[in-house]
Amino acid sequence: MEGINLTLEDFEKFADFIYRKTGIRFDQKKFYFLSKRIEKRMQELGITDPIAYLRRLKFGDKNGEELQNLVDLITINETYFFRDFPQLQAFAEYCLPELLKKKIKIGDDNLKIWSAGCSTGEEPYTISIILYEMLEDVNSWSIEILATDIDKEALRKAQEGIYEWRSVKHVPTEYIKKYFKIIKDKYKIKDEVKKLVKFEHLNLMDFLSLRKKRGFDFIFCRNVLIYFDEISRKKVVDHFYIALNKGGYIFLGSSESLARITNAFKIKKLGGHIVYTKE
Amino acid sequence: MDSVEELRKKLNHPDEAERIYTVHDIMDNNITELLPDLVEKLITDESIAVKDAIVEALKNMDISSIYERLFELFSSPDAYLRNAAVEIFASSSDKEGAVAFLASKLDHSNKEVRKLILDSLVGLGTPSALMAIRASLYDSSKNVQITAVEYLGKLRDKESLPELIELFKKDPEPMLRVSILHALREIKEGFKIKDIIEMVLPEKKVTEENIIFLPELMKLVADLGEKDDIMYLLEIVKYDPVYAYDLIDFLIKICQRFPELKKLEQIHNIYQYIKDDPTVEEGLKTYLSEGCFNGGN
């Protein structure tokens, strides 16, 4: 919504309120992140004054519904396997078969996928599991799932591949049995899933490194762009555009859109989900 | 880094990726010598991705040396280029320079160009941009005038209130007058609601001439009016199926703002008319009943 602009003072009032209500602390580094989510809720409620929205949270939200709506948005960074299932369904059931068909036709057996901002590995491993499920013979393809993140500690955990229940709770039971080893109360991803994934430390703001990334059929960059300011976001998306093969797809978070960033991708609606493709 | 000449060559590289990287390099290193080249590439390149990258670069560089060339894009038959030029001007870092340049072009013979100038000025949003937009209240084109009114409302320009009110009184064009009422609602303060009601409905009468303004007037009064203003309007307004839906919104809003008004006879009378009108959907009648009387009356 045009016209909504949180001031630093407003931000601090919200951050203080959210901390007291949820224990989640937002320092000034999260200004952009938090303010975007507050603005999204205000937009949905048709409220233009941040203080009016805060007042509503404090005094007009007796059953806590609105606070929950906001909390759902601000905790969206927690990652887990099979997150945003409908989008993965669009990938598995529409985009992947369509692209594989084209590749088979021209005798191309390479499949390159980039999970940009992979955090602790749930997304690239989910993609790997989907490939095992969707491809008749994974071994007949030369597959690389490049999983990159700026956070080295997250990458270490990703390479370890051991998860708590909360990370795997959306994984269908049959996949748990097939692709995880249960060790005490932990879930360890099996080597066959791991072998398709290559982890790499990468800062998406390191544009020289980004220039080396080419030839991907799919790029997943979900709930990452929200951290960037407008110009950086635009540049990162330019790099994704270049890194993607013609006919390839890019997936953003379900609350993210390329609409105001670039006109370069073509929008398609597949299985009820919006996807962006490079023509 | 490549020399200016090398970058210029690379802007025409056959590989789309190379051209995008070159645009990034020109932006990151602020190579202003290549601004004219960027504008020419914006016009001629066939890749939307390259064009988008150029727009972003121009938004982030000092474009004062290429104002004239950019301004020519306002007359382009290509909508992408026209919109790009608006976006670039609106993001100009030298806001005052851009406003001064654009204001000097407000006498352009093409009304579409004058409207695009306003689109850029509203994006710049400075006090001097507001002054330039205000000047367009007297443009020879009604569309340009209406755009100016809309933008002054959007920017909540209180200083333009006397001119807006005067324009409403002088100009009979209905769409312009409706846009003025809408702008007043956005500006929110600096005028008396009762004065506006009297201006719109002189002699306290709804007539064939002024009925067109009633929906916008009701919204204005419902949003900003005090109890007295609302009661004043209620004395004038009679039920008419033509604006039944606007009336429903009006009643619900005023009952939410001032629950004590629910008891007013005028409201009950109007409600009864709506209830008896077979052309109004039953769902809307229930909506009104719940909004005004919590389901009963």
XYZ file of C-alpha atoms in Angstrom:
576
model
C 0.000 0.000 0.000
C 1.451 3.310 -0.956
C 1.736 5.792 1.836
C 2.543 3.358 4.648
C 5.952 4.133 5.969
C 7.006 2.944 9.366
C 9.286 5.351 11.167
C 12.066 4.084 13.393
C 10.029 5.192 16.377
C 7.017 3.183 15.156
C 9.283 0.205 14.522
C 10.568 0.289 18.083
C 7.054 0.403 19.478
C 6.073 -2.633 17.407
C 9.301 -4.475 18.226
C 8.735 -3.867 21.930
C 5.116 -5.022 21.746
C 5.978 -8.173 19.769
C 8.815 -9.005 22.142
C 6.551 -8.681 25.156
C 3.855 -10.808 23.517
C 5.972 -13.468 21.837
C 9.535 -13.256 23.068
C 10.717 -12.713 19.509
C 13.147 -9.833 19.470
C 13.672 -7.603 16.463
C 16.610 -5.257 16.531
C 17.085 -2.376 14.100
C 18.816 -4.658 11.613
C 15.430 -6.289 11.088
C 13.721 -2.981 10.403
C 13.027 -3.734 6.756
C 11.949 -7.303 7.457
C 9.527 -6.447 10.227
C 8.153 -3.278 8.705
C 7.336 -5.057 5.420
C 5.298 -7.642 7.308
C 3.520 -5.044 9.410
C 2.729 -3.143 6.221
C 1.345 -6.305 4.639
C -1.067 -6.822 7.538
C -2.060 -3.138 7.494
C -2.685 -3.375 3.779
C -4.919 -6.395 4.247
C -6.850 -4.599 6.974
C -7.049 -1.319 5.062
C -5.228 0.549 7.836
C -2.852 3.319 6.767
C -1.633 4.608 10.125
C 0.901 2.302 11.854
C -0.084 3.606 15.268
C -3.743 2.831 14.563
C -2.690 -0.722 13.747
C -0.631 -0.976 16.939
C -3.605 0.337 18.903
C -5.760 -2.319 17.342
C -3.260 -5.013 18.336
C -3.091 -3.710 21.878
C -6.709 -2.917 22.580
C -8.908 -4.182 19.758
C -7.699 -7.756 19.488
C -9.361 -9.427 22.438
C -9.008 -13.014 21.190
C -5.495 -12.466 19.838
C -6.405 -13.331 16.256
C -4.678 -10.357 14.690
C -1.544 -10.862 16.758
C -1.466 -14.447 15.489
C -1.798 -13.220 11.887
C 1.183 -10.953 12.398
C 3.205 -13.605 14.224
C 2.568 -16.063 11.371
C 4.144 -13.571 9.030
C 7.143 -12.739 11.158
C 8.067 -16.336 11.937
C 7.936 -17.308 8.288
C 11.729 -17.703 8.259
C 11.628 -20.920 10.131
C 12.375 -23.478 7.468
C 11.188 -27.056 7.289
C 10.885 -29.920 4.815
C 8.115 -29.610 2.221
C 7.464 -26.035 3.172
C 4.855 -24.386 0.953
C 3.602 -27.700 -0.334
C 1.321 -26.318 -3.120
C 4.297 -24.589 -4.715
C 6.387 -27.747 -4.559
C 3.469 -29.583 -6.064
C 3.464 -27.135 -8.990
C 7.205 -27.757 -9.370
C 6.885 -31.556 -9.169
C 3.726 -32.073 -11.152
C 3.897 -29.378 -13.823
C 7.221 -27.595 -14.218
C 9.570 -30.560 -13.766
C 7.760 -32.993 -16.124
C 7.431 -30.268 -18.769
C 11.115 -29.433 -18.604
C 12.264 -33.071 -18.490
C 10.200 -33.831 -21.575
C 11.969 -31.050 -23.474
C 15.365 -32.251 -22.278
C 14.693 -35.854 -23.252
C 13.651 -34.672 -26.696
C 16.984 -32.958 -27.315
C 19.064 -35.587 -25.505
C 20.096 -33.316 -22.645
C 20.540 -35.336 -19.440
C 21.713 -32.463 -17.212
C 19.473 -31.076 -14.528
C 20.727 -28.149 -12.493
C 18.789 -26.674 -9.608
C 19.819 -23.842 -7.306
C 18.480 -23.447 -3.810
C 19.556 -19.880 -3.013
C 19.372 -19.125 0.688
C 19.103 -22.789 1.651
C 19.604 -22.175 5.373
C 19.936 -25.534 7.189
C 19.254 -27.617 4.100
C 15.588 -28.518 4.353
C 14.765 -27.015 0.947
C 17.508 -28.639 -1.173
C 16.940 -32.014 0.485
C 13.199 -31.668 -0.148
C 13.987 -31.032 -3.822
C 16.249 -34.063 -3.856
C 13.461 -36.227 -2.396
C 11.033 -34.894 -5.000
C 13.467 -35.816 -7.780
C 13.731 -39.355 -6.423
C 9.963 -39.566 -6.385
C 9.316 -37.979 -9.784
C 12.144 -39.300 -11.943
C 11.934 -42.867 -13.175
C 15.669 -43.315 -12.821
C 17.573 -40.617 -10.997
C 20.868 -42.223 -11.951
C 20.225 -41.749 -15.639
C 20.414 -37.984 -15.116
C 23.351 -35.821 -14.271
C 21.821 -33.895 -11.394
C 23.239 -31.062 -9.350
C 21.319 -29.281 -6.648
C 23.448 -26.317 -5.662
C 22.511 -25.162 -2.174
C 23.963 -21.819 -1.123
C 23.684 -19.664 1.938
C 25.528 -16.804 3.569
C 25.352 -18.428 7.021
C 28.239 -20.841 7.510
C 26.807 -22.353 10.662
C 23.542 -23.074 8.857
C 25.510 -24.715 6.049
C 27.398 -26.869 8.552
C 24.106 -28.097 9.951
C 22.797 -28.624 6.436
C 25.765 -30.825 5.535
C 25.273 -32.776 8.723
C 21.664 -33.407 7.689
C 20.249 -34.210 11.125
C 16.890 -32.697 12.014
C 14.417 -32.366 14.843
C 10.800 -33.434 14.553
C 9.595 -29.901 13.893
C 11.641 -29.818 10.656
C 10.206 -33.053 9.289
C 6.670 -32.882 10.609
C 5.262 -32.093 7.133
C 7.136 -34.932 5.454
C 4.763 -37.737 4.441
C 5.327 -40.812 6.640
C 6.329 -42.987 3.698
C 9.066 -40.495 2.780
C 10.311 -40.445 6.366
C 10.746 -44.193 6.151
C 12.332 -44.030 2.726
C 14.685 -41.067 3.028
C 15.538 -40.654 6.722
C 17.272 -42.737 9.340
C 15.661 -42.252 12.732
C 18.335 -42.089 15.410
C 16.771 -41.699 18.861
C 14.534 -38.648 18.436
C 16.488 -37.219 15.473
C 15.990 -37.628 11.736
C 19.109 -38.104 9.623
C 18.818 -37.603 5.897
C 20.032 -40.616 3.911
C 23.185 -40.432 1.785
C 21.335 -41.016 -1.474
C 19.372 -37.793 -0.884
C 22.523 -35.987 0.179
C 24.566 -37.014 -2.822
C 22.520 -34.875 -5.213
C 23.122 -31.728 -3.152
C 26.268 -29.611 -3.253
C 26.528 -26.954 -0.535
C 28.414 -23.728 -1.082
C 28.917 -20.633 0.991
C 27.636 -17.672 -1.019
C 26.586 -14.172 -0.238
C 23.894 -13.123 -2.709
C 25.343 -9.637 -2.524
C 28.679 -10.934 -3.859
C 27.878 -10.114 -7.430
C 31.212 -11.266 -8.838
C 30.582 -14.773 -7.508
C 27.016 -14.652 -8.749
C 28.260 -13.987 -12.273
C 29.801 -17.462 -12.297
C 26.450 -19.119 -11.658
C 24.924 -20.188 -14.954
C 22.907 -22.921 -16.588
C 20.233 -23.642 -13.995
C 16.906 -25.188 -14.878
C 15.254 -24.191 -11.614
C 16.052 -21.598 -9.005
C 14.442 -21.623 -5.600
C 14.858 -18.407 -3.662
C 12.041 -18.432 -1.202
C 11.635 -15.809 1.509
C 15.127 -14.432 0.926
C 14.561 -11.327 -1.195
C 12.587 -9.751 1.618
C 15.913 -9.098 3.370
C 17.197 -6.881 0.579
C 16.544 -3.277 -0.243
C 15.057 -2.399 -3.613
C 18.203 -1.945 -5.660
C 19.974 -5.031 -4.269
C 16.856 -7.101 -4.826
C 16.731 -5.942 -8.420
C 20.374 -6.833 -8.999
C 20.031 -10.257 -7.397
C 17.007 -10.969 -9.595
C 18.984 -9.866 -12.671
C 21.605 -12.453 -11.725
C 18.966 -15.135 -11.286
C 17.603 -14.260 -14.711
C 21.042 -14.714 -16.237
C 21.715 -17.890 -14.249
C 18.495 -19.498 -15.427
C 18.292 -21.424 -18.720
C 15.608 -20.480 -21.195
C 12.489 -22.417 -20.270
C 13.651 -22.620 -16.651
C 11.616 -21.595 -13.628
C 12.224 -19.443 -10.591
C 10.308 -19.973 -7.353
C 9.944 -17.262 -4.742
C 8.222 -17.388 -1.371
C 4.444 -17.495 -1.529
C 4.190 -13.929 -0.236
C 6.856 -12.611 -2.624
C 6.371 -11.339 -6.143
C 8.582 -10.284 -9.024
C 5.914 -7.886 -10.242
C 7.572 -4.714 -9.020
C 11.122 -5.980 -9.504
C 11.348 -7.038 -13.141
C 9.317 -7.612 -16.282
C 11.825 -10.091 -17.639
C 10.118 -13.286 -16.497
C 6.871 -14.608 -17.862
C 4.188 -15.398 -15.322
C 2.451 -18.749 -15.594
C -0.317 -20.209 -13.501
C 0.253 -23.906 -12.976
C -1.889 -26.019 -10.707
C -3.315 -22.917 -9.101
C 0.138 -21.574 -8.325
C 1.912 -18.584 -9.838
C 5.355 -19.398 -11.240
C 7.874 -17.344 -13.171
C 9.646 -18.673 -16.229
C 12.360 -17.381 -18.557
C 11.353 -17.528 -22.193
C 37.496 -2.360 -14.523
C 36.871 -1.945 -18.233
C 37.495 1.446 -19.842
C 34.587 3.638 -20.885
C 35.130 2.606 -24.487
C 35.129 -1.076 -23.568
C 31.954 -0.675 -21.545
C 30.345 1.144 -24.462
C 31.211 -1.780 -26.748
C 29.969 -4.302 -24.215
C 26.617 -2.569 -24.053
C 26.132 -3.934 -27.550
C 27.493 -7.404 -26.786
C 25.433 -10.167 -28.430
C 25.152 -11.979 -25.074
C 22.243 -10.605 -23.042
C 24.004 -11.462 -19.762
C 27.063 -9.434 -20.742
C 24.883 -6.436 -21.500
C 23.155 -6.701 -18.105
C 26.517 -6.998 -16.316
C 27.761 -3.972 -18.235
C 24.738 -1.962 -17.108
C 25.449 -3.007 -13.512
C 29.092 -1.977 -13.888
C 28.138 1.412 -15.295
C 25.734 1.960 -12.396
C 28.057 0.684 -9.664
C 30.929 2.836 -10.903
C 28.724 5.793 -11.741
C 30.070 6.205 -15.284
C 28.003 9.240 -16.200
C 29.682 9.572 -19.639
C 27.690 6.535 -20.665
C 24.278 7.871 -19.630
C 23.362 8.795 -23.236
C 24.386 5.304 -24.343
C 22.158 3.789 -21.666
C 19.158 5.769 -22.883
C 19.800 4.706 -26.475
C 20.072 1.064 -25.373
C 16.878 1.456 -23.397
C 15.174 2.410 -26.644
C 16.783 -0.131 -28.943
C 17.581 -3.256 -26.918
C 15.180 -6.109 -27.533
C 15.665 -7.775 -24.154
C 13.246 -6.731 -21.428
C 15.789 -7.887 -18.832
C 18.394 -5.492 -20.250
C 15.859 -2.678 -20.450
C 14.804 -3.299 -16.823
C 18.444 -3.219 -15.728
C 18.938 0.101 -17.549
C 15.864 1.607 -15.892
C 17.202 0.581 -12.498
C 20.622 2.037 -13.338
C 19.139 5.339 -14.480
C 17.031 5.488 -11.316
C 20.209 5.310 -9.293
C 22.463 7.667 -11.246
C 22.512 11.438 -11.614
C 20.465 11.886 -14.771
C 20.503 15.685 -14.905
C 22.685 15.673 -18.038
C 20.134 13.617 -19.995
C 16.844 15.205 -18.904
C 16.008 16.328 -22.450
C 16.626 12.933 -24.025
C 14.665 11.169 -21.290
C 11.855 13.666 -21.664
C 11.562 12.759 -25.344
C 10.540 9.287 -24.200
C 7.298 10.772 -22.840
C 6.242 11.115 -26.495
C 7.285 7.579 -27.441
C 4.616 5.309 -28.960
C 6.025 2.547 -26.714
C 4.206 2.461 -23.355
C 7.172 0.695 -21.716
C 9.446 3.612 -22.575
C 6.922 6.210 -21.429
C 6.473 4.448 -18.088
C 10.217 3.947 -17.748
C 10.834 7.671 -18.240
C 8.235 8.513 -15.573
C 9.800 6.033 -13.151
C 13.310 7.364 -13.793
C 12.315 11.015 -13.342
C 10.339 10.147 -10.212
C 13.388 8.449 -8.668
C 15.760 11.256 -9.540
C 18.333 11.930 -6.810
C 18.397 15.635 -7.699
C 14.722 16.117 -6.923
C 14.744 19.873 -7.181
C 16.556 19.799 -10.504
C 14.094 17.279 -11.880
C 11.093 19.292 -10.639
C 12.445 22.497 -12.167
C 13.018 20.757 -15.493
C 9.620 19.057 -15.562
C 7.767 22.185 -14.421
C 9.321 24.072 -17.326
C 7.707 21.552 -19.683
C 4.184 21.849 -18.314
C 3.241 24.006 -21.299
C 3.920 21.105 -23.680
C 1.373 20.963 -26.490
C 0.552 17.279 -25.936
C -1.841 16.718 -23.026
C -0.663 13.086 -22.645
C 2.868 14.367 -22.090
C 1.600 16.892 -19.535
C -0.131 14.063 -17.692
C 3.102 12.032 -17.654
C 4.889 15.057 -16.214
C 2.380 15.007 -13.352
C 2.975 11.254 -12.896
C 6.677 12.019 -12.426
C 6.074 15.010 -10.167
C 3.844 13.039 -7.811
C 6.639 10.495 -7.476
C 9.105 13.255 -6.606
C 6.644 14.555 -4.015
C 8.627 17.621 -2.921
C 7.000 20.962 -1.956
C 8.124 22.402 -5.297
C 6.614 19.391 -7.101
C 3.347 20.149 -5.314
C 3.458 23.717 -6.550
C 3.935 22.499 -10.104
C 1.044 20.065 -9.750
C -1.133 22.859 -8.368
C -0.409 24.880 -11.517
C -1.983 22.061 -13.541
C -5.338 22.652 -11.846
C -5.815 25.247 -14.585
C -4.646 23.063 -17.484
C -6.665 23.255 -20.694
C -7.249 19.484 -20.626
C -9.863 18.129 -18.215
C -7.938 14.859 -17.862
C -4.813 16.704 -16.815
C -6.828 18.814 -14.370
C -8.413 15.702 -12.860
C -5.008 14.042 -12.559
C -3.673 17.124 -10.767
C -6.632 17.046 -8.361
C -6.114 13.343 -7.672
C -2.418 13.827 -6.963
C -2.973 16.797 -4.673
C -5.402 14.625 -2.725
C -2.987 11.725 -2.668
C -0.212 13.987 -1.366
C -2.656 15.517 1.158
C -1.780 19.011 -0.013
C -3.661 21.289 2.380
C -2.337 24.395 0.694
C -4.294 23.630 -2.451
C -7.637 23.540 -0.569
C -8.745 27.088 -1.455
C -7.967 26.450 -5.116
C -9.726 23.092 -5.127
C -12.841 24.564 -3.544
C -12.801 27.514 -5.919
C -12.422 25.164 -8.866
C -15.433 23.148 -7.697
C -17.498 26.319 -7.577
C -16.381 27.580 -10.981
C -16.039 24.493 -13.132
C -19.234 22.617 -13.984
C -17.471 19.497 -15.304
C -18.947 16.662 -13.180
C -15.935 14.306 -13.210
C -13.628 17.092 -12.165
C -15.962 18.039 -9.333
C -16.262 14.408 -8.169
C -12.465 14.160 -8.153
C -12.275 17.328 -6.035
C -14.622 15.827 -3.432
C -12.516 12.694 -3.400
C -9.365 14.776 -2.950
C -10.939 16.629 -0.016
C -11.644 13.278 1.628
C -7.981 12.351 1.242
C -6.714 15.704 2.483
C -8.931 15.187 5.534
C -8.584 18.570 7.238
C -8.433 22.302 6.720
C -12.045 22.808 5.665
C -15.492 22.678 7.239
C -17.633 19.748 6.216
C -20.801 21.783 6.502
C -19.416 24.335 4.026
C -18.740 21.532 1.577
C -22.266 20.147 1.968
C -23.668 23.601 1.275
C -21.386 24.009 -1.694
C -22.412 20.679 -3.202
C -26.109 20.850 -2.318
C -27.013 24.540 -2.441
C -30.381 25.451 -0.937
C -30.242 22.154 0.917
C -31.649 20.275 -2.061
C -30.713 17.179 -4.004
C -31.399 17.987 -7.649
C -30.847 16.328 -11.012
C -27.707 18.443 -11.389
C -26.072 17.657 -8.085
C -27.218 14.076 -7.437
C -24.085 12.793 -9.189
C -21.969 14.205 -6.359
C -23.974 12.612 -3.589
C -22.072 9.276 -3.346
C -18.719 11.050 -2.955
C -20.230 13.618 -0.593
C -21.684 10.878 1.608
C -18.307 9.174 1.777
C -16.682 12.465 2.756
C -19.232 13.176 5.461
C -19.241 9.587 6.752
C -15.438 9.555 7.028
C -14.764 13.042 8.325
C -17.994 14.665 9.454
C -18.945 15.363 13.024
C -22.364 14.351 14.351
C -23.833 17.748 13.454
C -22.558 17.522 9.878
C -24.033 14.052 9.498
C -27.379 15.143 10.865
C -27.311 18.152 8.565
C -26.811 15.900 5.544
C -29.436 13.436 6.744
C -31.982 16.267 6.746
C -31.316 16.823 3.043
C -30.875 13.298 1.754
C -33.987 11.393 0.749
C -34.052 7.811 -0.294
C -33.440 7.262 -3.978
C -32.798 3.806 -5.485
C -30.154 5.390 -7.740
C -27.740 5.659 -4.847
C -29.146 2.962 -2.557
C -25.815 1.152 -2.215
C -23.904 4.344 -1.412
C -26.548 5.176 1.144
C -26.142 1.761 2.775
C -22.376 2.299 3.081
C -23.000 5.782 4.451
C -25.445 4.576 7.112
C -23.227 1.730 8.246
C -20.196 3.982 8.531
C -21.975 6.694 10.521
C -23.579 4.134 12.835
C -20.139 2.655 13.473
C -18.653 6.052 14.214
C -21.570 7.361 16.246
C -23.655 4.468 17.626
C -26.044 6.945 19.245
C -27.221 7.972 15.743
C -28.886 4.570 15.347
C -31.877 5.989 17.185
C -32.419 8.819 14.675
C -35.758 8.829 12.956
C -34.219 9.800 9.604
C -32.040 6.714 9.673
C -34.982 4.471 10.471
C -37.002 6.060 7.673
C -34.269 5.525 5.116
C -33.760 2.007 6.381
C -37.462 1.305 5.872
C -37.298 2.563 2.266
C -34.325 0.336 1.567
C -36.058 -2.621 3.190
C -39.111 -2.110 1.002
C -37.129 -1.650 -2.208
C -37.309 -4.917 -4.190
C -34.338 -3.859 -6.361
C -31.954 -3.961 -3.402
C -30.425 -7.375 -2.778
C -31.628 -9.118 0.384
C -28.021 -9.729 1.423
C -27.349 -6.007 1.427
C -30.439 -5.327 3.503
C -29.190 -7.853 6.071
C -25.733 -6.259 5.925
C -27.297 -2.868 6.651
C -29.508 -4.245 9.388
C -26.528 -5.891 11.084
C -24.279 -2.881 10.554
C -26.758 -0.351 11.872
C -29.035 -2.204 14.201
C -27.107 -5.373 15.098
C -29.584 -7.451 13.130
C -32.776 -5.912 14.490
C -34.423 -2.511 14.143
